[in-house]
Amino acid sequence: MKWDAAVFDLDGTLINSLADMASSVNRILAGAGYPPRTIDEIRQFVGNGAKMLLKRSLPENVSTDETEYLLELYKKDYQAHLLDETVPYPGIPSLLEQLKKNGVRLAVLSNKPHASTVQICNTLFPGIFEIAWGDRPDVPKKPNPAAVWNALEEMGVSKNKAVYIGDSETDIRTAKNAGLYAIGVLWGFRDRKTLEAENPEIICDSVRELEKGLLYQ
């Protein structure tokens, strides 16, 4: 099948942003007098937006008010350090260029803050994505399908001609909830067992395998 549109998750799918997120979280924790989190812990905490990342990183007894205060500090800190170490995964830029050359329309939907999503896409993938949306107050976070449906409507693409690609259980659930063909990728933040439990149509071990699935299926 030739897809008319490909909708991508961002963190763990297109970019390796784990180090920058972990550094920002740990700066906030240190400033508040809390112990740091490891990279592996942060890897498991991401996927449901900045608020859940910080909440999972904090000790359980932290109050709601303090969590909200530290969340705002985290957002400001992360926005200032978005691209310290964050880079596209090897092969991703060329894959996106190839898809675009083949007439596939491209979108990014992320649970990270909207401003961060836009800045990262504009910097690392200039001119590639027709839509790059992060977490916005008027749209529910993934795995709610609203953002997917809104993006497809804006692009004028039917859901049976679109594919969704992501690295986490949240992404596969998003694709399923939206009625899209779901592709899981294994170079990001989750393992095969986690993705298999969500029953995606296919799971790709490499960007080359993803390219074959998107262009030559």
PDB file of C-alpha atoms in Angstrom:
ATOM      1  CA  MET A   1       0.000   0.000   0.000  1.00  0.00           C
ATOM      2  CA  LYS A   2       1.159   3.516  -0.740  1.00  0.00           C
ATOM      3  CA  TRP A   3       0.472   5.733   2.248  1.00  0.00           C
ATOM      4  CA  ASP A   4      -0.796   9.258   1.660  1.00  0.00           C
ATOM      5  CA  ALA A   5       0.383  10.392   5.090  1.00  0.00           C
ATOM      6  CA  ALA A   6       2.756   9.220   7.812  1.00  0.00           C
ATOM      7  CA  VAL A   7       2.218  10.470  11.359  1.00  0.00           C
ATOM      8  CA  PHE A   8       5.261  10.201  13.623  1.00  0.00           C
ATOM      9  CA  ASP A   9       5.834  10.362  17.336  1.00  0.00           C
ATOM     10  CA  LEU A  10       8.866  12.529  18.167  1.00  0.00           C
ATOM     11  CA  ASP A  11      10.853  11.450  21.249  1.00  0.00           C
ATOM     12  CA  GLY A  12      12.290   7.967  20.864  1.00  0.00           C
ATOM     13  CA  THR A  13      11.045   7.714  17.280  1.00  0.00           C
ATOM     14  CA  LEU A  14      12.655  10.558  15.329  1.00  0.00           C
ATOM     15  CA  ILE A  15      15.019  11.994  17.938  1.00  0.00           C
ATOM     16  CA  ASN A  16      17.118  10.758  20.832  1.00  0.00           C
ATOM     17  CA  SER A  17      16.200  13.371  23.435  1.00  0.00           C
ATOM     18  CA  LEU A  18      16.631  11.263  26.551  1.00  0.00           C
ATOM     19  CA  ALA A  19      19.828  12.899  27.819  1.00  0.00           C
ATOM     20  CA  ASP A  20      18.404  16.421  27.632  1.00  0.00           C
ATOM     21  CA  MET A  21      15.162  15.446  29.362  1.00  0.00           C
ATOM     22  CA  ALA A  22      17.059  13.611  32.098  1.00  0.00           C
ATOM     23  CA  SER A  23      19.423  16.532  32.640  1.00  0.00           C
ATOM     24  CA  SER A  24      16.543  18.984  32.981  1.00  0.00           C
ATOM     25  CA  VAL A  25      14.630  16.721  35.353  1.00  0.00           C
ATOM     26  CA  ASN A  26      17.698  16.219  37.523  1.00  0.00           C
ATOM     27  CA  ARG A  27      18.480  19.938  37.673  1.00  0.00           C
ATOM     28  CA  ILE A  28      14.960  20.543  38.987  1.00  0.00           C
ATOM     29  CA  LEU A  29      15.191  17.674  41.459  1.00  0.00           C
ATOM     30  CA  ALA A  30      18.557  18.882  42.740  1.00  0.00           C
ATOM     31  CA  GLY A  31      17.274  22.423  43.177  1.00  0.00           C
ATOM     32  CA  ALA A  32      14.372  21.116  45.240  1.00  0.00           C
ATOM     33  CA  GLY A  33      16.584  18.868  47.359  1.00  0.00           C
ATOM     34  CA  TYR A  34      15.405  15.566  45.874  1.00  0.00           C
ATOM     35  CA  PRO A  35      17.594  12.668  44.694  1.00  0.00           C
ATOM     36  CA  PRO A  36      18.402  12.358  40.983  1.00  0.00           C
ATOM     37  CA  ARG A  37      16.936   9.826  38.582  1.00  0.00           C
ATOM     38  CA  THR A  38      18.921   7.545  36.302  1.00  0.00           C
ATOM     39  CA  ILE A  39      18.691   7.583  32.514  1.00  0.00           C
ATOM     40  CA  ASP A  40      16.933   4.212  32.604  1.00  0.00           C
ATOM     41  CA  GLU A  41      14.340   5.553  35.041  1.00  0.00           C
ATOM     42  CA  ILE A  42      13.684   8.599  32.865  1.00  0.00           C
ATOM     43  CA  ARG A  43      13.387   6.302  29.840  1.00  0.00           C
ATOM     44  CA  GLN A  44      10.445   4.575  31.493  1.00  0.00           C
ATOM     45  CA  PHE A  45       8.875   7.813  32.731  1.00  0.00           C
ATOM     46  CA  VAL A  46       8.564   9.555  29.349  1.00  0.00           C
ATOM     47  CA  GLY A  47       5.709   9.247  26.880  1.00  0.00           C
ATOM     48  CA  ASN A  48       2.764  10.908  28.588  1.00  0.00           C
ATOM     49  CA  GLY A  49       3.836  14.534  28.650  1.00  0.00           C
ATOM     50  CA  ALA A  50       5.977  16.791  30.838  1.00  0.00           C
ATOM     51  CA  LYS A  51       3.651  16.692  33.832  1.00  0.00           C
ATOM     52  CA  MET A  52       3.675  12.916  34.088  1.00  0.00           C
ATOM     53  CA  LEU A  53       7.439  12.809  33.528  1.00  0.00           C
ATOM     54  CA  LEU A  54       8.049  15.149  36.440  1.00  0.00           C
ATOM     55  CA  LYS A  55       5.410  13.543  38.665  1.00  0.00           C
ATOM     56  CA  ARG A  56       6.950  10.109  38.147  1.00  0.00           C
ATOM     57  CA  SER A  57      10.417  11.521  38.846  1.00  0.00           C
ATOM     58  CA  LEU A  58       9.456  13.139  42.157  1.00  0.00           C
ATOM     59  CA  PRO A  59       9.087  11.270  45.458  1.00  0.00           C
ATOM     60  CA  GLU A  60       5.525  10.071  46.088  1.00  0.00           C
ATOM     61  CA  ASN A  61       4.874  12.431  49.005  1.00  0.00           C
ATOM     62  CA  VAL A  62       5.389  15.671  47.067  1.00  0.00           C
ATOM     63  CA  SER A  63       2.298  17.886  47.193  1.00  0.00           C
ATOM     64  CA  THR A  64       0.254  18.854  44.155  1.00  0.00           C
ATOM     65  CA  ASP A  65       1.150  22.523  44.603  1.00  0.00           C
ATOM     66  CA  GLU A  66       4.875  21.812  44.739  1.00  0.00           C
ATOM     67  CA  THR A  67       4.603  19.487  41.738  1.00  0.00           C
ATOM     68  CA  GLU A  68       2.909  22.231  39.705  1.00  0.00           C
ATOM     69  CA  TYR A  69       5.561  24.757  40.748  1.00  0.00           C
ATOM     70  CA  LEU A  70       8.411  22.414  39.833  1.00  0.00           C
ATOM     71  CA  LEU A  71       6.684  21.535  36.560  1.00  0.00           C
ATOM     72  CA  GLU A  72       6.852  25.169  35.456  1.00  0.00           C
ATOM     73  CA  LEU A  73      10.537  25.263  36.380  1.00  0.00           C
ATOM     74  CA  TYR A  74      11.120  22.086  34.398  1.00  0.00           C
ATOM     75  CA  LYS A  75       9.362  23.433  31.309  1.00  0.00           C
ATOM     76  CA  LYS A  76      11.490  26.590  31.352  1.00  0.00           C
ATOM     77  CA  ASP A  77      14.698  24.664  31.957  1.00  0.00           C
ATOM     78  CA  TYR A  78      13.997  22.100  29.258  1.00  0.00           C
ATOM     79  CA  GLN A  79      13.018  24.749  26.722  1.00  0.00           C
ATOM     80  CA  ALA A  80      16.397  26.388  27.323  1.00  0.00           C
ATOM     81  CA  HIS A  81      18.279  23.100  26.805  1.00  0.00           C
ATOM     82  CA  LEU A  82      16.224  21.391  24.079  1.00  0.00           C
ATOM     83  CA  LEU A  83      19.105  20.742  21.744  1.00  0.00           C
ATOM     84  CA  ASP A  84      22.139  20.447  24.005  1.00  0.00           C
ATOM     85  CA  GLU A  85      22.526  16.753  23.147  1.00  0.00           C
ATOM     86  CA  THR A  86      19.345  15.902  21.221  1.00  0.00           C
ATOM     87  CA  VAL A  87      19.885  14.621  17.676  1.00  0.00           C
ATOM     88  CA  PRO A  88      17.914  12.666  15.084  1.00  0.00           C
ATOM     89  CA  TYR A  89      18.437   8.919  15.135  1.00  0.00           C
ATOM     90  CA  PRO A  90      20.827   7.795  12.370  1.00  0.00           C
ATOM     91  CA  GLY A  91      19.009   7.379   9.078  1.00  0.00           C
ATOM     92  CA  ILE A  92      15.914   9.346  10.090  1.00  0.00           C
ATOM     93  CA  PRO A  93      16.619  12.552   8.109  1.00  0.00           C
ATOM     94  CA  SER A  94      17.213  10.615   4.891  1.00  0.00           C
ATOM     95  CA  LEU A  95      14.095   8.502   5.496  1.00  0.00           C
ATOM     96  CA  LEU A  96      11.964  11.610   5.902  1.00  0.00           C
ATOM     97  CA  GLU A  97      13.433  13.157   2.757  1.00  0.00           C
ATOM     98  CA  GLN A  98      12.728   9.972   0.819  1.00  0.00           C
ATOM     99  CA  LEU A  99       9.139   9.832   2.053  1.00  0.00           C
ATOM    100  CA  LYS A 100       8.591  13.440   1.076  1.00  0.00           C
ATOM    101  CA  LYS A 101      10.067  12.851  -2.384  1.00  0.00           C
ATOM    102  CA  ASN A 102       7.617   9.970  -2.793  1.00  0.00           C
ATOM    103  CA  GLY A 103       4.664  12.241  -2.059  1.00  0.00           C
ATOM    104  CA  VAL A 104       3.975  11.048   1.483  1.00  0.00           C
ATOM    105  CA  ARG A 105       2.705  13.901   3.632  1.00  0.00           C
ATOM    106  CA  LEU A 106       4.390  14.072   7.023  1.00  0.00           C
ATOM    107  CA  ALA A 107       3.198  15.023  10.502  1.00  0.00           C
ATOM    108  CA  VAL A 108       4.600  14.899  14.040  1.00  0.00           C
ATOM    109  CA  LEU A 109       2.336  14.522  17.062  1.00  0.00           C
ATOM    110  CA  SER A 110       4.008  14.613  20.472  1.00  0.00           C
ATOM    111  CA  ASN A 111       2.989  14.777  24.121  1.00  0.00           C
ATOM    112  CA  LYS A 112       5.935  17.079  24.871  1.00  0.00           C
ATOM    113  CA  PRO A 113       5.180  20.820  25.187  1.00  0.00           C
ATOM    114  CA  HIS A 114       4.033  22.337  21.906  1.00  0.00           C
ATOM    115  CA  ALA A 115       6.695  25.066  21.773  1.00  0.00           C
ATOM    116  CA  SER A 116       9.443  22.491  22.310  1.00  0.00           C
ATOM    117  CA  THR A 117       8.023  20.245  19.596  1.00  0.00           C
ATOM    118  CA  VAL A 118       7.876  23.075  17.073  1.00  0.00           C
ATOM    119  CA  GLN A 119      11.383  24.330  17.844  1.00  0.00           C
ATOM    120  CA  ILE A 120      12.934  20.872  17.595  1.00  0.00           C
ATOM    121  CA  CYS A 121      11.216  20.107  14.285  1.00  0.00           C
ATOM    122  CA  ASN A 122      12.098  23.501  12.803  1.00  0.00           C
ATOM    123  CA  THR A 123      15.724  23.106  13.841  1.00  0.00           C
ATOM    124  CA  LEU A 124      16.423  19.442  13.127  1.00  0.00           C
ATOM    125  CA  PHE A 125      13.950  18.854  10.275  1.00  0.00           C
ATOM    126  CA  PRO A 126      13.447  22.215   8.542  1.00  0.00           C
ATOM    127  CA  GLY A 127      10.772  22.198   5.865  1.00  0.00           C
ATOM    128  CA  ILE A 128       9.945  18.507   6.331  1.00  0.00           C
ATOM    129  CA  PHE A 129       6.724  18.368   8.328  1.00  0.00           C
ATOM    130  CA  GLU A 130       3.400  19.748   7.238  1.00  0.00           C
ATOM    131  CA  ILE A 131       2.190  19.509  10.832  1.00  0.00           C
ATOM    132  CA  ALA A 132       4.246  19.514  14.052  1.00  0.00           C
ATOM    133  CA  TRP A 133       2.060  19.589  17.141  1.00  0.00           C
ATOM    134  CA  GLY A 134       2.935  19.077  20.774  1.00  0.00           C
ATOM    135  CA  ASP A 135       0.791  19.172  23.895  1.00  0.00           C
ATOM    136  CA  ARG A 136      -1.827  21.914  23.547  1.00  0.00           C
ATOM    137  CA  PRO A 137      -4.413  22.847  26.184  1.00  0.00           C
ATOM    138  CA  ASP A 138      -7.372  22.451  23.828  1.00  0.00           C
ATOM    139  CA  VAL A 139      -6.493  18.917  22.635  1.00  0.00           C
ATOM    140  CA  PRO A 140      -6.289  15.774  24.815  1.00  0.00           C
ATOM    141  CA  LYS A 141      -2.912  14.050  25.050  1.00  0.00           C
ATOM    142  CA  LYS A 142      -2.164  10.800  23.287  1.00  0.00           C
ATOM    143  CA  PRO A 143      -3.395   8.033  23.395  1.00  0.00           C
ATOM    144  CA  ASN A 144      -6.568  10.049  22.850  1.00  0.00           C
ATOM    145  CA  PRO A 145      -6.979  10.050  19.037  1.00  0.00           C
ATOM    146  CA  ALA A 146      -8.206  13.658  18.722  1.00  0.00           C
ATOM    147  CA  ALA A 147      -4.858  15.112  17.601  1.00  0.00           C
ATOM    148  CA  VAL A 148      -4.463  12.403  14.957  1.00  0.00           C
ATOM    149  CA  TRP A 149      -7.922  13.018  13.573  1.00  0.00           C
ATOM    150  CA  ASN A 150      -7.385  16.795  13.602  1.00  0.00           C
ATOM    151  CA  ALA A 151      -4.099  16.418  11.721  1.00  0.00           C
ATOM    152  CA  LEU A 152      -5.578  14.116   9.089  1.00  0.00           C
ATOM    153  CA  GLU A 153      -8.528  16.440   8.625  1.00  0.00           C
ATOM    154  CA  GLU A 154      -6.203  19.402   8.142  1.00  0.00           C
ATOM    155  CA  MET A 155      -4.187  17.456   5.579  1.00  0.00           C
ATOM    156  CA  GLY A 156      -7.288  16.100   3.872  1.00  0.00           C
ATOM    157  CA  VAL A 157      -6.182  12.470   4.288  1.00  0.00           C
ATOM    158  CA  SER A 158      -8.473   9.591   5.261  1.00  0.00           C
ATOM    159  CA  LYS A 159      -7.409   7.376   8.144  1.00  0.00           C
ATOM    160  CA  ASN A 160      -7.229   4.267   5.972  1.00  0.00           C
ATOM    161  CA  LYS A 161      -4.511   5.975   3.901  1.00  0.00           C
ATOM    162  CA  ALA A 162      -2.399   7.028   6.893  1.00  0.00           C
ATOM    163  CA  VAL A 163       0.114   5.194   9.052  1.00  0.00           C
ATOM    164  CA  TYR A 164       1.256   5.995  12.597  1.00  0.00           C
ATOM    165  CA  ILE A 165       4.820   5.318  13.768  1.00  0.00           C
ATOM    166  CA  GLY A 166       6.008   5.379  17.380  1.00  0.00           C
ATOM    167  CA  ASP A 167       8.251   3.741  19.960  1.00  0.00           C
ATOM    168  CA  SER A 168       5.958   3.329  22.967  1.00  0.00           C
ATOM    169  CA  GLU A 169       2.782   1.697  24.179  1.00  0.00           C
ATOM    170  CA  THR A 170       1.186   5.163  24.184  1.00  0.00           C
ATOM    171  CA  ASP A 171       1.888   5.459  20.466  1.00  0.00           C
ATOM    172  CA  ILE A 172       0.461   2.079  19.524  1.00  0.00           C
ATOM    173  CA  ARG A 173      -2.654   2.798  21.574  1.00  0.00           C
ATOM    174  CA  THR A 174      -2.949   6.168  19.847  1.00  0.00           C
ATOM    175  CA  ALA A 175      -2.807   4.527  16.436  1.00  0.00           C
ATOM    176  CA  LYS A 176      -5.345   1.878  17.426  1.00  0.00           C
ATOM    177  CA  ASN A 177      -7.697   4.448  18.960  1.00  0.00           C
ATOM    178  CA  ALA A 178      -7.505   6.548  15.800  1.00  0.00           C
ATOM    179  CA  GLY A 179      -8.048   3.593  13.477  1.00  0.00           C
ATOM    180  CA  LEU A 180      -4.625   3.856  11.810  1.00  0.00           C
ATOM    181  CA  TYR A 181      -2.142   1.195  10.772  1.00  0.00           C
ATOM    182  CA  ALA A 182       0.329   1.013  13.682  1.00  0.00           C
ATOM    183  CA  ILE A 183       4.089   0.591  13.347  1.00  0.00           C
ATOM    184  CA  GLY A 184       6.278   0.214  16.425  1.00  0.00           C
ATOM    185  CA  VAL A 185      10.029   0.947  16.398  1.00  0.00           C
ATOM    186  CA  LEU A 186      12.658  -0.522  18.704  1.00  0.00           C
ATOM    187  CA  TRP A 187      15.471   2.070  18.698  1.00  0.00           C
ATOM    188  CA  GLY A 188      13.593   4.314  21.156  1.00  0.00           C
ATOM    189  CA  PHE A 189      12.492   4.107  24.765  1.00  0.00           C
ATOM    190  CA  ARG A 190      10.635   0.773  24.981  1.00  0.00           C
ATOM    191  CA  ASP A 191      11.493  -2.879  24.363  1.00  0.00           C
ATOM    192  CA  ARG A 192       9.919  -5.431  22.035  1.00  0.00           C
ATOM    193  CA  LYS A 193       7.875  -7.105  24.769  1.00  0.00           C
ATOM    194  CA  THR A 194       6.203  -3.808  25.678  1.00  0.00           C
ATOM    195  CA  LEU A 195       5.299  -3.079  22.063  1.00  0.00           C
ATOM    196  CA  GLU A 196       4.169  -6.623  21.263  1.00  0.00           C
ATOM    197  CA  ALA A 197       1.685  -6.417  24.130  1.00  0.00           C
ATOM    198  CA  GLU A 198      -0.105  -3.623  22.210  1.00  0.00           C
ATOM    199  CA  ASN A 199      -0.378  -5.640  18.948  1.00  0.00           C
ATOM    200  CA  PRO A 200       0.928  -3.195  16.355  1.00  0.00           C
ATOM    201  CA  GLU A 201       0.712  -4.287  12.736  1.00  0.00           C
ATOM    202  CA  ILE A 202       4.500  -4.483  12.513  1.00  0.00           C
ATOM    203  CA  ILE A 203       7.548  -3.767  14.678  1.00  0.00           C
ATOM    204  CA  CYS A 204      10.731  -2.456  13.046  1.00  0.00           C
ATOM    205  CA  ASP A 205      14.212  -3.093  14.423  1.00  0.00           C
ATOM    206  CA  SER A 206      15.928  -0.544  12.176  1.00  0.00           C
ATOM    207  CA  VAL A 207      15.267   2.603  10.186  1.00  0.00           C
ATOM    208  CA  ARG A 208      15.995   0.619   7.021  1.00  0.00           C
ATOM    209  CA  GLU A 209      13.273  -1.851   7.945  1.00  0.00           C
ATOM    210  CA  LEU A 210      10.896   1.046   8.590  1.00  0.00           C
ATOM    211  CA  GLU A 211      11.749   2.515   5.189  1.00  0.00           C
ATOM    212  CA  LYS A 212      10.836  -0.774   3.519  1.00  0.00           C
ATOM    213  CA  GLY A 213       7.581  -0.915   5.450  1.00  0.00           C
ATOM    214  CA  LEU A 214       6.599   2.609   4.485  1.00  0.00           C
ATOM    215  CA  LEU A 215       7.747   2.770   0.878  1.00  0.00           C
ATOM    216  CA  TYR A 216       7.735  -0.763  -0.483  1.00  0.00           C
ATOM    217  CA  GLN A 217       4.965  -2.613   1.352  1.00  0.00           C
TER     218      GLN A 217
END
